[in-house]
Amino acid sequence: MALVIYVNNRTIEKRHVPYHRSLITDSEIEAVVATLRSGWLTAGPQTTAFEVAFSDLKAGLPCVAVNSCTAGLFLALRALDLQPGDEVITTPMTFVATANVVQHAGGEVVFADTAGNSMNISAEAVAERITPKTRAILPVHVGGNPCDMAALMEVAEAHRVEIIEDCAHAIEGEFAGRPLGSFGMAGAFSFYPTKNITTGEGGMVSCRDAEIAHRVRLLSRHGVDKGTYQRMEQEGEPLYDVVLPGYKCNMTDLQAAMGLAQLKRLGEMYLRRKEIFAKYEAAFQGLDMVDCIDRDVRGKSALHLYQLLLKPEVLVISRGKFIAEARELGVELSVNYTPIHLFSWYRSRFCAVPGAFPNAEYCGMNNISLPFYPAMSDLDVEYVILVISGLLNKYHR
Ligand SMILES: Cc1ncc(COP(=O)(O)O)c(C=O)c1O
């Protein structure tokens, strides 16, 4: 017999709604199998086709496929040729990869606070952190919601520094009609399983021009001047030159085949995200126990995350306990993010004290991310709404 639970004065059948499930169809499976049968597994024709298809989404900018967004950000920063002491300003409200790569690329991370309840970096806070050593601003479009790119571009232009966008969440996103990832020197996208499209693991770098794309590509394949497919399959010429000491960050054709199949369904999956988003907004907007995320009206969100901010002054339950109770009722929640400066390594490195970035800390301590993905059924969505609103009512002060 199905287990029943009592929420919001109703008895309902218990369900399990995981935090995430990728929507993989026969088209992805057939594409990967065809590539396995093709005899060419690593970067080759599928990777090139995926780059071209992705470039169409990004106003025709040259795109380079890599093995993760982390690698993409790193290569973009390496392409900038950071020198010791060069500073890159980013947000503490992101996945730690964003800040780690600055250090891997030889730079110094400088954090700037976020704006209000937007989760996104504040252009004013960035302007205050600019020094003669600043080389780049690294904004993150958290949850797929565009940063204020107009204000960030103004700061970057005034101080002649580059912008490298962390677009891990932002495939479908736009700001003032312009695709995210097209504002600066480069943008890096993620195809990790929880992202809006997945290749298992993978990433893409959109580049301002062919020269930057060329540099990122060289860096992604050991600094070798011609890819293996071009040399061996197209030109029949095994010899190559190494023009700089690069890294090993290329995508494979297996990943790209999957990415191409996912990309074909991007529109349909985005529509489903919109439907779920509308149901969540209708349920949670206006409740006095939570704040919804502030979104810039000039932007189109990629609708990657659905987050709420629990209001500690209105609720008599800690976030940890809230997450645990939701889990007991079958709903898995996540947290995006704990502000980076509060992690032990960063705390000791920057001597950052709680209170250094108040907006990021408030959002970091109180956010919950709800299950939010196209593979959810209507019943899943309704169940999440019932469980979350039930807990909010139960613990209302
Ligand atoms: C904001 C942000 N930046 C960068 C990354 C790194 O992406 P990847 O796992 O593709 O390296 C992630 C991954 O979760 C992310 O959420």
Tab-separated table of C-alpha atoms and ligand atoms in Angstrom:
chain	number	residue	atom	x	y	z
A	1	MET	CA	0.000	0.000	0.000
A	2	ALA	CA	1.307	3.490	-0.815
A	3	LEU	CA	2.624	5.475	2.117
A	4	VAL	CA	0.548	8.549	2.939
A	5	ILE	CA	1.645	11.723	4.668
A	6	TYR	CA	-0.253	14.622	6.208
A	7	VAL	CA	0.692	18.087	4.933
A	8	ASN	CA	-1.178	21.358	4.808
A	9	ASN	CA	-4.265	19.728	6.384
A	10	ARG	CA	-4.355	17.136	3.611
A	11	THR	CA	-3.523	13.467	3.451
A	12	ILE	CA	-1.509	12.724	0.303
A	13	GLU	CA	0.425	9.842	-1.147
A	14	LYS	CA	4.153	10.111	-0.421
A	15	ARG	CA	6.471	10.476	-3.447
A	16	HIS	CA	10.197	10.689	-3.950
A	17	VAL	CA	11.300	13.731	-5.921
A	18	PRO	CA	15.085	13.671	-6.428
A	19	TYR	CA	16.963	16.954	-6.580
A	20	HIS	CA	17.851	16.296	-10.212
A	21	ARG	CA	17.378	13.813	-13.031
A	22	SER	CA	18.693	14.410	-16.573
A	23	LEU	CA	16.208	14.007	-19.394
A	24	ILE	CA	17.939	11.489	-21.650
A	25	THR	CA	15.939	10.189	-24.609
A	26	ASP	CA	16.545	7.681	-27.379
A	27	SER	CA	18.004	10.492	-29.494
A	28	GLU	CA	20.992	10.943	-27.124
A	29	ILE	CA	21.440	7.186	-26.787
A	30	GLU	CA	21.325	6.634	-30.565
A	31	ALA	CA	23.738	9.527	-31.190
A	32	VAL	CA	26.299	8.131	-28.737
A	33	VAL	CA	25.922	4.589	-30.120
A	34	ALA	CA	26.389	5.870	-33.696
A	35	THR	CA	29.562	7.663	-32.601
A	36	LEU	CA	30.833	4.528	-30.866
A	37	ARG	CA	30.258	2.670	-34.145
A	38	SER	CA	31.852	5.402	-36.260
A	39	GLY	CA	35.355	4.501	-35.198
A	40	TRP	CA	36.232	8.058	-34.081
A	41	LEU	CA	35.728	8.711	-30.375
A	42	THR	CA	37.722	11.798	-29.397
A	43	ALA	CA	37.499	15.371	-30.736
A	44	GLY	CA	36.451	15.149	-34.380
A	45	PRO	CA	33.435	15.821	-36.601
A	46	GLN	CA	30.845	15.631	-33.783
A	47	THR	CA	32.805	18.114	-31.683
A	48	THR	CA	33.093	20.528	-34.611
A	49	ALA	CA	29.358	20.200	-35.348
A	50	PHE	CA	28.542	20.838	-31.671
A	51	GLU	CA	30.729	23.952	-31.649
A	52	VAL	CA	28.992	25.269	-34.768
A	53	ALA	CA	25.509	24.558	-33.349
A	54	PHE	CA	26.400	26.225	-30.043
A	55	SER	CA	27.845	29.214	-31.856
A	56	ASP	CA	24.406	29.721	-33.485
A	57	LEU	CA	23.000	30.266	-29.973
A	58	LYS	CA	25.723	32.786	-29.213
A	59	ALA	CA	25.306	35.280	-32.056
A	60	GLY	CA	27.778	33.373	-34.244
A	61	LEU	CA	30.732	33.871	-31.880
A	62	PRO	CA	33.493	31.271	-32.269
A	63	CYS	CA	33.062	28.484	-29.695
A	64	VAL	CA	35.558	25.921	-28.409
A	65	ALA	CA	34.319	22.671	-26.833
A	66	VAL	CA	36.189	21.569	-23.716
A	67	ASN	CA	35.865	18.911	-21.025
A	68	SER	CA	34.247	21.129	-18.354
A	69	CYS	CA	33.216	24.671	-17.592
A	70	THR	CA	36.010	24.734	-15.017
A	71	ALA	CA	38.507	23.991	-17.800
A	72	GLY	CA	36.836	26.618	-20.003
A	73	LEU	CA	37.176	29.332	-17.352
A	74	PHE	CA	40.750	28.295	-16.680
A	75	LEU	CA	41.704	28.378	-20.373
A	76	ALA	CA	40.048	31.778	-20.858
A	77	LEU	CA	42.053	33.124	-17.904
A	78	ARG	CA	45.235	31.514	-19.286
A	79	ALA	CA	44.499	33.113	-22.642
A	80	LEU	CA	44.521	36.428	-20.772
A	81	ASP	CA	48.085	35.597	-19.692
A	82	LEU	CA	47.710	36.657	-16.065
A	83	GLN	CA	50.961	37.658	-14.391
A	84	PRO	CA	51.743	37.107	-10.693
A	85	GLY	CA	49.827	39.685	-8.655
A	86	ASP	CA	47.170	40.277	-11.339
A	87	GLU	CA	43.713	40.444	-9.804
A	88	VAL	CA	40.403	39.009	-10.980
A	89	ILE	CA	37.219	40.214	-9.297
A	90	THR	CA	34.486	37.656	-8.806
A	91	THR	CA	31.620	36.792	-6.499
A	92	PRO	CA	31.769	34.624	-3.403
A	93	MET	CA	28.258	33.386	-4.264
A	94	THR	CA	29.227	30.706	-6.766
A	95	PHE	CA	30.585	27.194	-7.081
A	96	VAL	CA	34.179	27.125	-5.874
A	97	ALA	CA	35.517	26.308	-9.371
A	98	THR	CA	35.016	29.960	-10.351
A	99	ALA	CA	37.536	31.164	-7.785
A	100	ASN	CA	39.871	28.153	-7.849
A	101	VAL	CA	40.684	28.636	-11.532
A	102	VAL	CA	41.844	32.220	-10.976
A	103	GLN	CA	44.556	30.874	-8.736
A	104	HIS	CA	45.381	28.005	-11.093
A	105	ALA	CA	45.840	30.569	-13.862
A	106	GLY	CA	48.318	32.531	-11.730
A	107	GLY	CA	46.036	35.348	-10.558
A	108	GLU	CA	44.701	36.639	-7.246
A	109	VAL	CA	41.014	36.307	-6.427
A	110	VAL	CA	39.281	39.446	-5.201
A	111	PHE	CA	35.713	38.997	-4.002
A	112	ALA	CA	32.957	41.598	-4.410
A	113	ASP	CA	29.562	41.323	-2.727
A	114	THR	CA	26.314	40.451	-4.481
A	115	ALA	CA	23.399	42.856	-5.097
A	116	GLY	CA	20.386	42.531	-2.772
A	117	ASN	CA	18.594	39.212	-3.100
A	118	SER	CA	19.709	38.703	-6.712
A	119	MET	CA	22.551	36.252	-5.867
A	120	ASN	CA	24.512	38.068	-8.627
A	121	ILE	CA	27.614	40.231	-8.262
A	122	SER	CA	27.011	43.934	-7.699
A	123	ALA	CA	28.611	46.248	-10.273
A	124	GLU	CA	28.983	48.906	-7.558
A	125	ALA	CA	30.837	46.474	-5.317
A	126	VAL	CA	33.045	45.522	-8.274
A	127	ALA	CA	33.871	49.194	-8.960
A	128	GLU	CA	34.991	49.595	-5.339
A	129	ARG	CA	37.362	46.634	-5.630
A	130	ILE	CA	39.130	47.750	-8.841
A	131	THR	CA	42.860	48.450	-8.379
A	132	PRO	CA	45.696	49.065	-10.854
A	133	LYS	CA	46.308	45.295	-10.707
A	134	THR	CA	42.781	44.315	-11.817
A	135	ARG	CA	42.867	42.449	-15.142
A	136	ALA	CA	39.381	40.986	-15.322
A	137	ILE	CA	35.895	40.787	-13.862
A	138	LEU	CA	34.422	37.286	-13.647
A	139	PRO	CA	30.642	37.598	-13.143
A	140	VAL	CA	28.509	34.484	-12.616
A	141	HIS	CA	24.905	34.387	-13.840
A	142	VAL	CA	23.659	32.453	-10.823
A	143	GLY	CA	20.689	30.216	-11.482
A	144	GLY	CA	20.707	31.411	-15.092
A	145	ASN	CA	19.615	34.919	-14.071
A	146	PRO	CA	21.661	37.515	-15.947
A	147	CYS	CA	23.937	39.860	-14.014
A	148	ASP	CA	23.550	43.567	-14.720
A	149	MET	CA	25.816	43.406	-17.764
A	150	ALA	CA	25.215	47.064	-18.681
A	151	ALA	CA	26.673	48.236	-15.374
A	152	LEU	CA	29.481	45.657	-15.400
A	153	MET	CA	30.474	46.613	-18.969
A	154	GLU	CA	30.581	50.250	-17.922
A	155	VAL	CA	32.967	49.446	-15.058
A	156	ALA	CA	35.095	47.199	-17.301
A	157	GLU	CA	35.335	49.810	-20.049
A	158	ALA	CA	36.097	52.642	-17.629
A	159	HIS	CA	39.014	50.692	-16.147
A	160	ARG	CA	40.070	48.826	-19.305
A	161	VAL	CA	39.684	45.391	-17.802
A	162	GLU	CA	38.327	42.268	-19.453
A	163	ILE	CA	35.084	40.434	-18.659
A	164	ILE	CA	35.023	36.641	-18.590
A	165	GLU	CA	31.498	35.356	-17.913
A	166	ASP	CA	30.837	32.234	-15.874
A	167	CYS	CA	27.828	30.997	-17.850
A	168	ALA	CA	27.708	27.545	-16.221
A	169	HIS	CA	23.972	28.069	-15.567
A	170	ALA	CA	23.194	30.398	-18.413
A	171	ILE	CA	22.889	28.593	-21.761
A	172	GLU	CA	19.562	30.169	-22.785
A	173	GLY	CA	20.134	33.450	-20.923
A	174	GLU	CA	20.174	36.948	-22.417
A	175	PHE	CA	20.678	40.474	-21.166
A	176	ALA	CA	18.959	43.280	-23.102
A	177	GLY	CA	18.438	40.885	-26.010
A	178	ARG	CA	22.097	39.842	-26.197
A	179	PRO	CA	23.123	36.252	-25.376
A	180	LEU	CA	25.030	35.649	-22.166
A	181	GLY	CA	28.596	34.685	-22.924
A	182	SER	CA	28.877	37.389	-25.598
A	183	PHE	CA	29.658	40.411	-23.423
A	184	GLY	CA	33.356	40.052	-22.783
A	185	MET	CA	36.470	38.315	-23.901
A	186	ALA	CA	34.931	34.891	-23.270
A	187	GLY	CA	32.095	32.991	-21.597
A	188	ALA	CA	32.275	29.450	-20.225
A	189	PHE	CA	29.284	27.072	-20.193
A	190	SER	CA	28.817	23.797	-18.305
A	191	PHE	CA	27.302	20.524	-19.466
A	192	TYR	CA	27.571	18.837	-16.052
A	193	PRO	CA	24.602	16.471	-15.457
A	194	THR	CA	22.559	19.000	-13.454
A	195	LYS	CA	22.897	21.725	-16.107
A	196	ASN	CA	20.266	22.762	-18.691
A	197	ILE	CA	21.890	20.432	-21.218
A	198	THR	CA	24.407	17.731	-20.394
A	199	THR	CA	27.171	15.768	-22.046
A	200	GLY	CA	27.883	13.846	-18.818
A	201	GLU	CA	30.754	16.245	-18.202
A	202	GLY	CA	31.709	18.976	-20.615
A	203	GLY	CA	31.918	22.654	-21.345
A	204	MET	CA	32.042	25.278	-24.085
A	205	VAL	CA	33.905	28.569	-24.368
A	206	SER	CA	32.332	31.336	-26.436
A	207	CYS	CA	35.035	33.761	-27.550
A	208	ARG	CA	34.943	37.404	-28.602
A	209	ASP	CA	36.943	36.737	-31.766
A	210	ALA	CA	38.796	34.095	-33.751
A	211	GLU	CA	42.146	34.989	-32.198
A	212	ILE	CA	40.964	34.295	-28.637
A	213	ALA	CA	39.227	31.103	-29.826
A	214	HIS	CA	42.467	29.986	-31.483
A	215	ARG	CA	44.411	30.552	-28.278
A	216	VAL	CA	41.846	28.740	-26.130
A	217	ARG	CA	41.829	25.833	-28.588
A	218	LEU	CA	45.628	25.579	-28.616
A	219	LEU	CA	45.703	25.685	-24.818
A	220	SER	CA	43.035	22.943	-24.710
A	221	ARG	CA	45.149	20.460	-26.748
A	222	HIS	CA	48.700	20.716	-25.388
A	223	GLY	CA	49.548	23.678	-27.611
A	224	VAL	CA	49.499	21.388	-30.662
A	225	ASP	CA	48.888	23.411	-33.821
A	226	LYS	CA	46.533	20.906	-35.538
A	227	GLY	CA	44.005	18.520	-33.979
A	228	THR	CA	44.462	14.764	-34.378
A	229	TYR	CA	41.337	14.352	-36.546
A	230	GLN	CA	42.516	17.041	-38.954
A	231	ARG	CA	45.996	15.557	-39.214
A	232	MET	CA	45.197	11.868	-39.331
A	233	GLU	CA	41.779	11.655	-41.009
A	234	GLN	CA	41.673	14.749	-43.189
A	235	GLU	CA	45.261	15.506	-44.162
A	236	GLY	CA	47.026	12.179	-43.670
A	237	GLU	CA	49.893	14.045	-42.037
A	238	PRO	CA	50.995	12.773	-38.623
A	239	LEU	CA	53.514	15.522	-37.849
A	240	TYR	CA	52.643	18.581	-35.813
A	241	ASP	CA	54.232	21.525	-34.063
A	242	VAL	CA	53.785	22.630	-30.435
A	243	VAL	CA	53.456	26.400	-30.267
A	244	LEU	CA	52.904	26.815	-26.506
A	245	PRO	CA	52.851	24.539	-23.446
A	246	GLY	CA	49.138	23.783	-23.302
A	247	TYR	CA	46.870	21.525	-21.294
A	248	LYS	CA	44.610	18.532	-21.968
A	249	CYS	CA	41.049	19.859	-21.870
A	250	ASN	CA	39.394	18.865	-25.167
A	251	MET	CA	35.884	17.480	-25.518
A	252	THR	CA	35.362	14.020	-27.047
A	253	ASP	CA	33.040	13.134	-29.939
A	254	LEU	CA	31.047	10.888	-27.586
A	255	GLN	CA	30.227	13.904	-25.425
A	256	ALA	CA	29.601	16.138	-28.437
A	257	ALA	CA	27.185	13.626	-30.020
A	258	MET	CA	25.168	13.692	-26.821
A	259	GLY	CA	25.417	17.486	-26.654
A	260	LEU	CA	24.116	17.871	-30.222
A	261	ALA	CA	21.117	15.673	-29.417
A	262	GLN	CA	20.452	17.644	-26.205
A	263	LEU	CA	20.812	20.962	-28.034
A	264	LYS	CA	18.083	19.934	-30.509
A	265	ARG	CA	15.709	19.591	-27.542
A	266	LEU	CA	16.845	22.795	-25.807
A	267	GLY	CA	13.713	24.778	-26.784
A	268	GLU	CA	11.319	22.066	-25.649
A	269	MET	CA	13.183	21.577	-22.354
A	270	TYR	CA	13.209	25.337	-21.763
A	271	LEU	CA	9.432	25.488	-22.247
A	272	ARG	CA	9.032	22.827	-19.556
A	273	ARG	CA	11.311	24.829	-17.246
A	274	LYS	CA	9.060	27.849	-17.861
A	275	GLU	CA	5.943	25.867	-16.928
A	276	ILE	CA	7.464	24.599	-13.680
A	277	PHE	CA	8.863	28.049	-12.886
A	278	ALA	CA	5.386	29.602	-13.306
A	279	LYS	CA	3.855	27.029	-10.932
A	280	TYR	CA	6.542	27.623	-8.309
A	281	GLU	CA	6.247	31.407	-8.594
A	282	ALA	CA	2.451	31.227	-8.251
A	283	ALA	CA	2.867	29.105	-5.110
A	284	PHE	CA	5.682	30.963	-3.367
A	285	GLN	CA	5.654	34.592	-4.486
A	286	GLY	CA	4.073	36.792	-1.847
A	287	LEU	CA	4.433	34.307	1.046
A	288	ASP	CA	5.848	36.104	4.062
A	289	MET	CA	8.033	33.130	5.086
A	290	VAL	CA	10.286	33.338	2.003
A	291	ASP	CA	11.799	35.757	-0.477
A	292	CYS	CA	12.020	34.874	-4.149
A	293	ILE	CA	15.191	35.767	-6.073
A	294	ASP	CA	15.358	39.315	-7.524
A	295	ARG	CA	15.561	39.072	-11.326
A	296	ASP	CA	16.656	41.869	-13.661
A	297	VAL	CA	13.690	42.800	-15.876
A	298	ARG	CA	16.075	43.553	-18.771
A	299	GLY	CA	17.192	39.930	-18.819
A	300	LYS	CA	15.926	36.569	-20.005
A	301	SER	CA	16.747	33.965	-17.389
A	302	ALA	CA	18.055	30.576	-18.464
A	303	LEU	CA	15.839	29.251	-15.616
A	304	HIS	CA	18.504	26.906	-14.335
A	305	LEU	CA	17.748	26.950	-10.584
A	306	TYR	CA	14.615	27.646	-8.605
A	307	GLN	CA	15.726	29.094	-5.290
A	308	LEU	CA	13.931	30.503	-2.263
A	309	LEU	CA	15.372	32.451	0.645
A	310	LEU	CA	13.960	31.222	3.959
A	311	LYS	CA	13.307	34.197	6.250
A	312	PRO	CA	14.887	33.343	9.608
A	313	GLU	CA	12.902	36.065	11.390
A	314	VAL	CA	9.577	34.493	10.340
A	315	LEU	CA	10.391	30.779	10.609
A	316	VAL	CA	11.056	28.732	13.736
A	317	ILE	CA	13.145	26.097	11.946
A	318	SER	CA	16.777	26.145	10.857
A	319	ARG	CA	17.590	25.656	7.175
A	320	GLY	CA	19.362	22.387	7.948
A	321	LYS	CA	16.313	21.005	9.717
A	322	PHE	CA	14.019	22.277	6.939
A	323	ILE	CA	16.102	20.404	4.339
A	324	ALA	CA	16.113	17.254	6.504
A	325	GLU	CA	12.327	17.352	7.016
A	326	ALA	CA	11.702	17.879	3.302
A	327	ARG	CA	13.927	14.870	2.618
A	328	GLU	CA	11.974	12.742	5.076
A	329	LEU	CA	8.856	13.696	3.134
A	330	GLY	CA	10.563	12.615	-0.112
A	331	VAL	CA	11.687	15.997	-1.502
A	332	GLU	CA	15.419	16.479	-2.014
A	333	LEU	CA	16.647	20.065	-1.740
A	334	SER	CA	20.065	21.571	-2.334
A	335	VAL	CA	21.981	24.730	-1.419
A	336	ASN	CA	23.536	27.013	-4.034
A	337	TYR	CA	25.833	28.226	-2.542
A	338	THR	CA	27.802	28.517	0.641
A	339	PRO	CA	29.771	31.748	-0.001
A	340	ILE	CA	33.300	30.752	-0.968
A	341	HIS	CA	35.102	33.060	1.483
A	342	LEU	CA	33.571	31.035	4.334
A	343	PHE	CA	35.204	27.738	3.276
A	344	SER	CA	38.187	26.843	5.424
A	345	TRP	CA	40.939	27.256	2.815
A	346	TYR	CA	39.566	30.581	1.569
A	347	ARG	CA	38.937	31.762	5.132
A	348	SER	CA	42.558	31.217	6.050
A	349	ARG	CA	43.868	32.550	2.720
A	350	PHE	CA	41.864	35.782	2.839
A	351	CYS	CA	41.410	36.121	6.595
A	352	ALA	CA	37.762	36.722	5.638
A	353	VAL	CA	35.514	37.209	8.621
A	354	PRO	CA	31.781	36.574	8.567
A	355	GLY	CA	30.134	39.867	7.662
A	356	ALA	CA	32.664	40.749	4.932
A	357	PHE	CA	30.067	40.288	2.163
A	358	PRO	CA	26.692	40.706	3.876
A	359	ASN	CA	24.385	40.125	0.893
A	360	ALA	CA	26.212	36.993	-0.241
A	361	GLU	CA	26.245	35.720	3.327
A	362	TYR	CA	22.534	36.378	3.898
A	363	CYS	CA	21.649	34.563	0.645
A	364	GLY	CA	24.249	31.872	1.318
A	365	MET	CA	22.898	31.069	4.767
A	366	ASN	CA	19.198	31.087	3.835
A	367	ASN	CA	18.835	29.768	0.285
A	368	ILE	CA	17.319	26.462	-0.691
A	369	SER	CA	17.192	25.118	-4.259
A	370	LEU	CA	14.083	23.147	-5.178
A	371	PRO	CA	13.978	20.227	-7.632
A	372	PHE	CA	13.664	22.039	-10.979
A	373	TYR	CA	14.170	20.088	-14.205
A	374	PRO	CA	12.182	19.119	-17.307
A	375	ALA	CA	12.034	15.424	-16.331
A	376	MET	CA	9.712	16.346	-13.422
A	377	SER	CA	6.082	15.318	-13.876
A	378	ASP	CA	3.200	17.670	-12.987
A	379	LEU	CA	2.588	15.432	-9.969
A	380	ASP	CA	6.208	15.884	-8.859
A	381	VAL	CA	5.860	19.662	-9.108
A	382	GLU	CA	2.574	19.702	-7.184
A	383	TYR	CA	4.063	17.437	-4.550
A	384	VAL	CA	7.121	19.693	-4.079
A	385	ILE	CA	4.795	22.699	-3.715
A	386	LEU	CA	2.671	20.879	-1.126
A	387	VAL	CA	5.651	19.717	0.916
A	388	ILE	CA	7.493	23.056	0.873
A	389	SER	CA	4.410	25.165	1.577
A	390	GLY	CA	3.351	22.644	4.234
A	391	LEU	CA	6.684	23.022	6.027
A	392	LEU	CA	6.576	26.818	5.681
A	393	ASN	CA	3.105	26.901	7.265
A	394	LYS	CA	4.038	24.406	9.963
A	395	TYR	CA	7.051	26.446	11.078
A	396	HIS	CA	5.577	29.935	10.657
A	397	ARG	CA	6.345	31.858	13.829
B	1	LIG	C1	28.592	28.620	-11.259
B	1	LIG	C2	29.431	27.459	-11.690
B	1	LIG	N1	30.613	27.691	-12.273
B	1	LIG	C3	31.396	26.686	-12.705
B	1	LIG	C4	31.016	25.380	-12.566
B	1	LIG	C5	31.915	24.293	-13.037
B	1	LIG	O1	31.298	23.544	-14.055
B	1	LIG	P1	31.902	22.147	-14.495
B	1	LIG	O2	31.427	21.118	-13.532
B	1	LIG	O3	31.355	21.931	-15.889
B	1	LIG	O4	33.367	22.279	-14.501
B	1	LIG	C6	29.787	25.082	-11.970
B	1	LIG	C7	29.371	23.687	-11.803
B	1	LIG	O5	28.527	23.314	-11.047
B	1	LIG	C8	28.975	26.143	-11.513
B	1	LIG	O6	27.793	25.899	-10.937
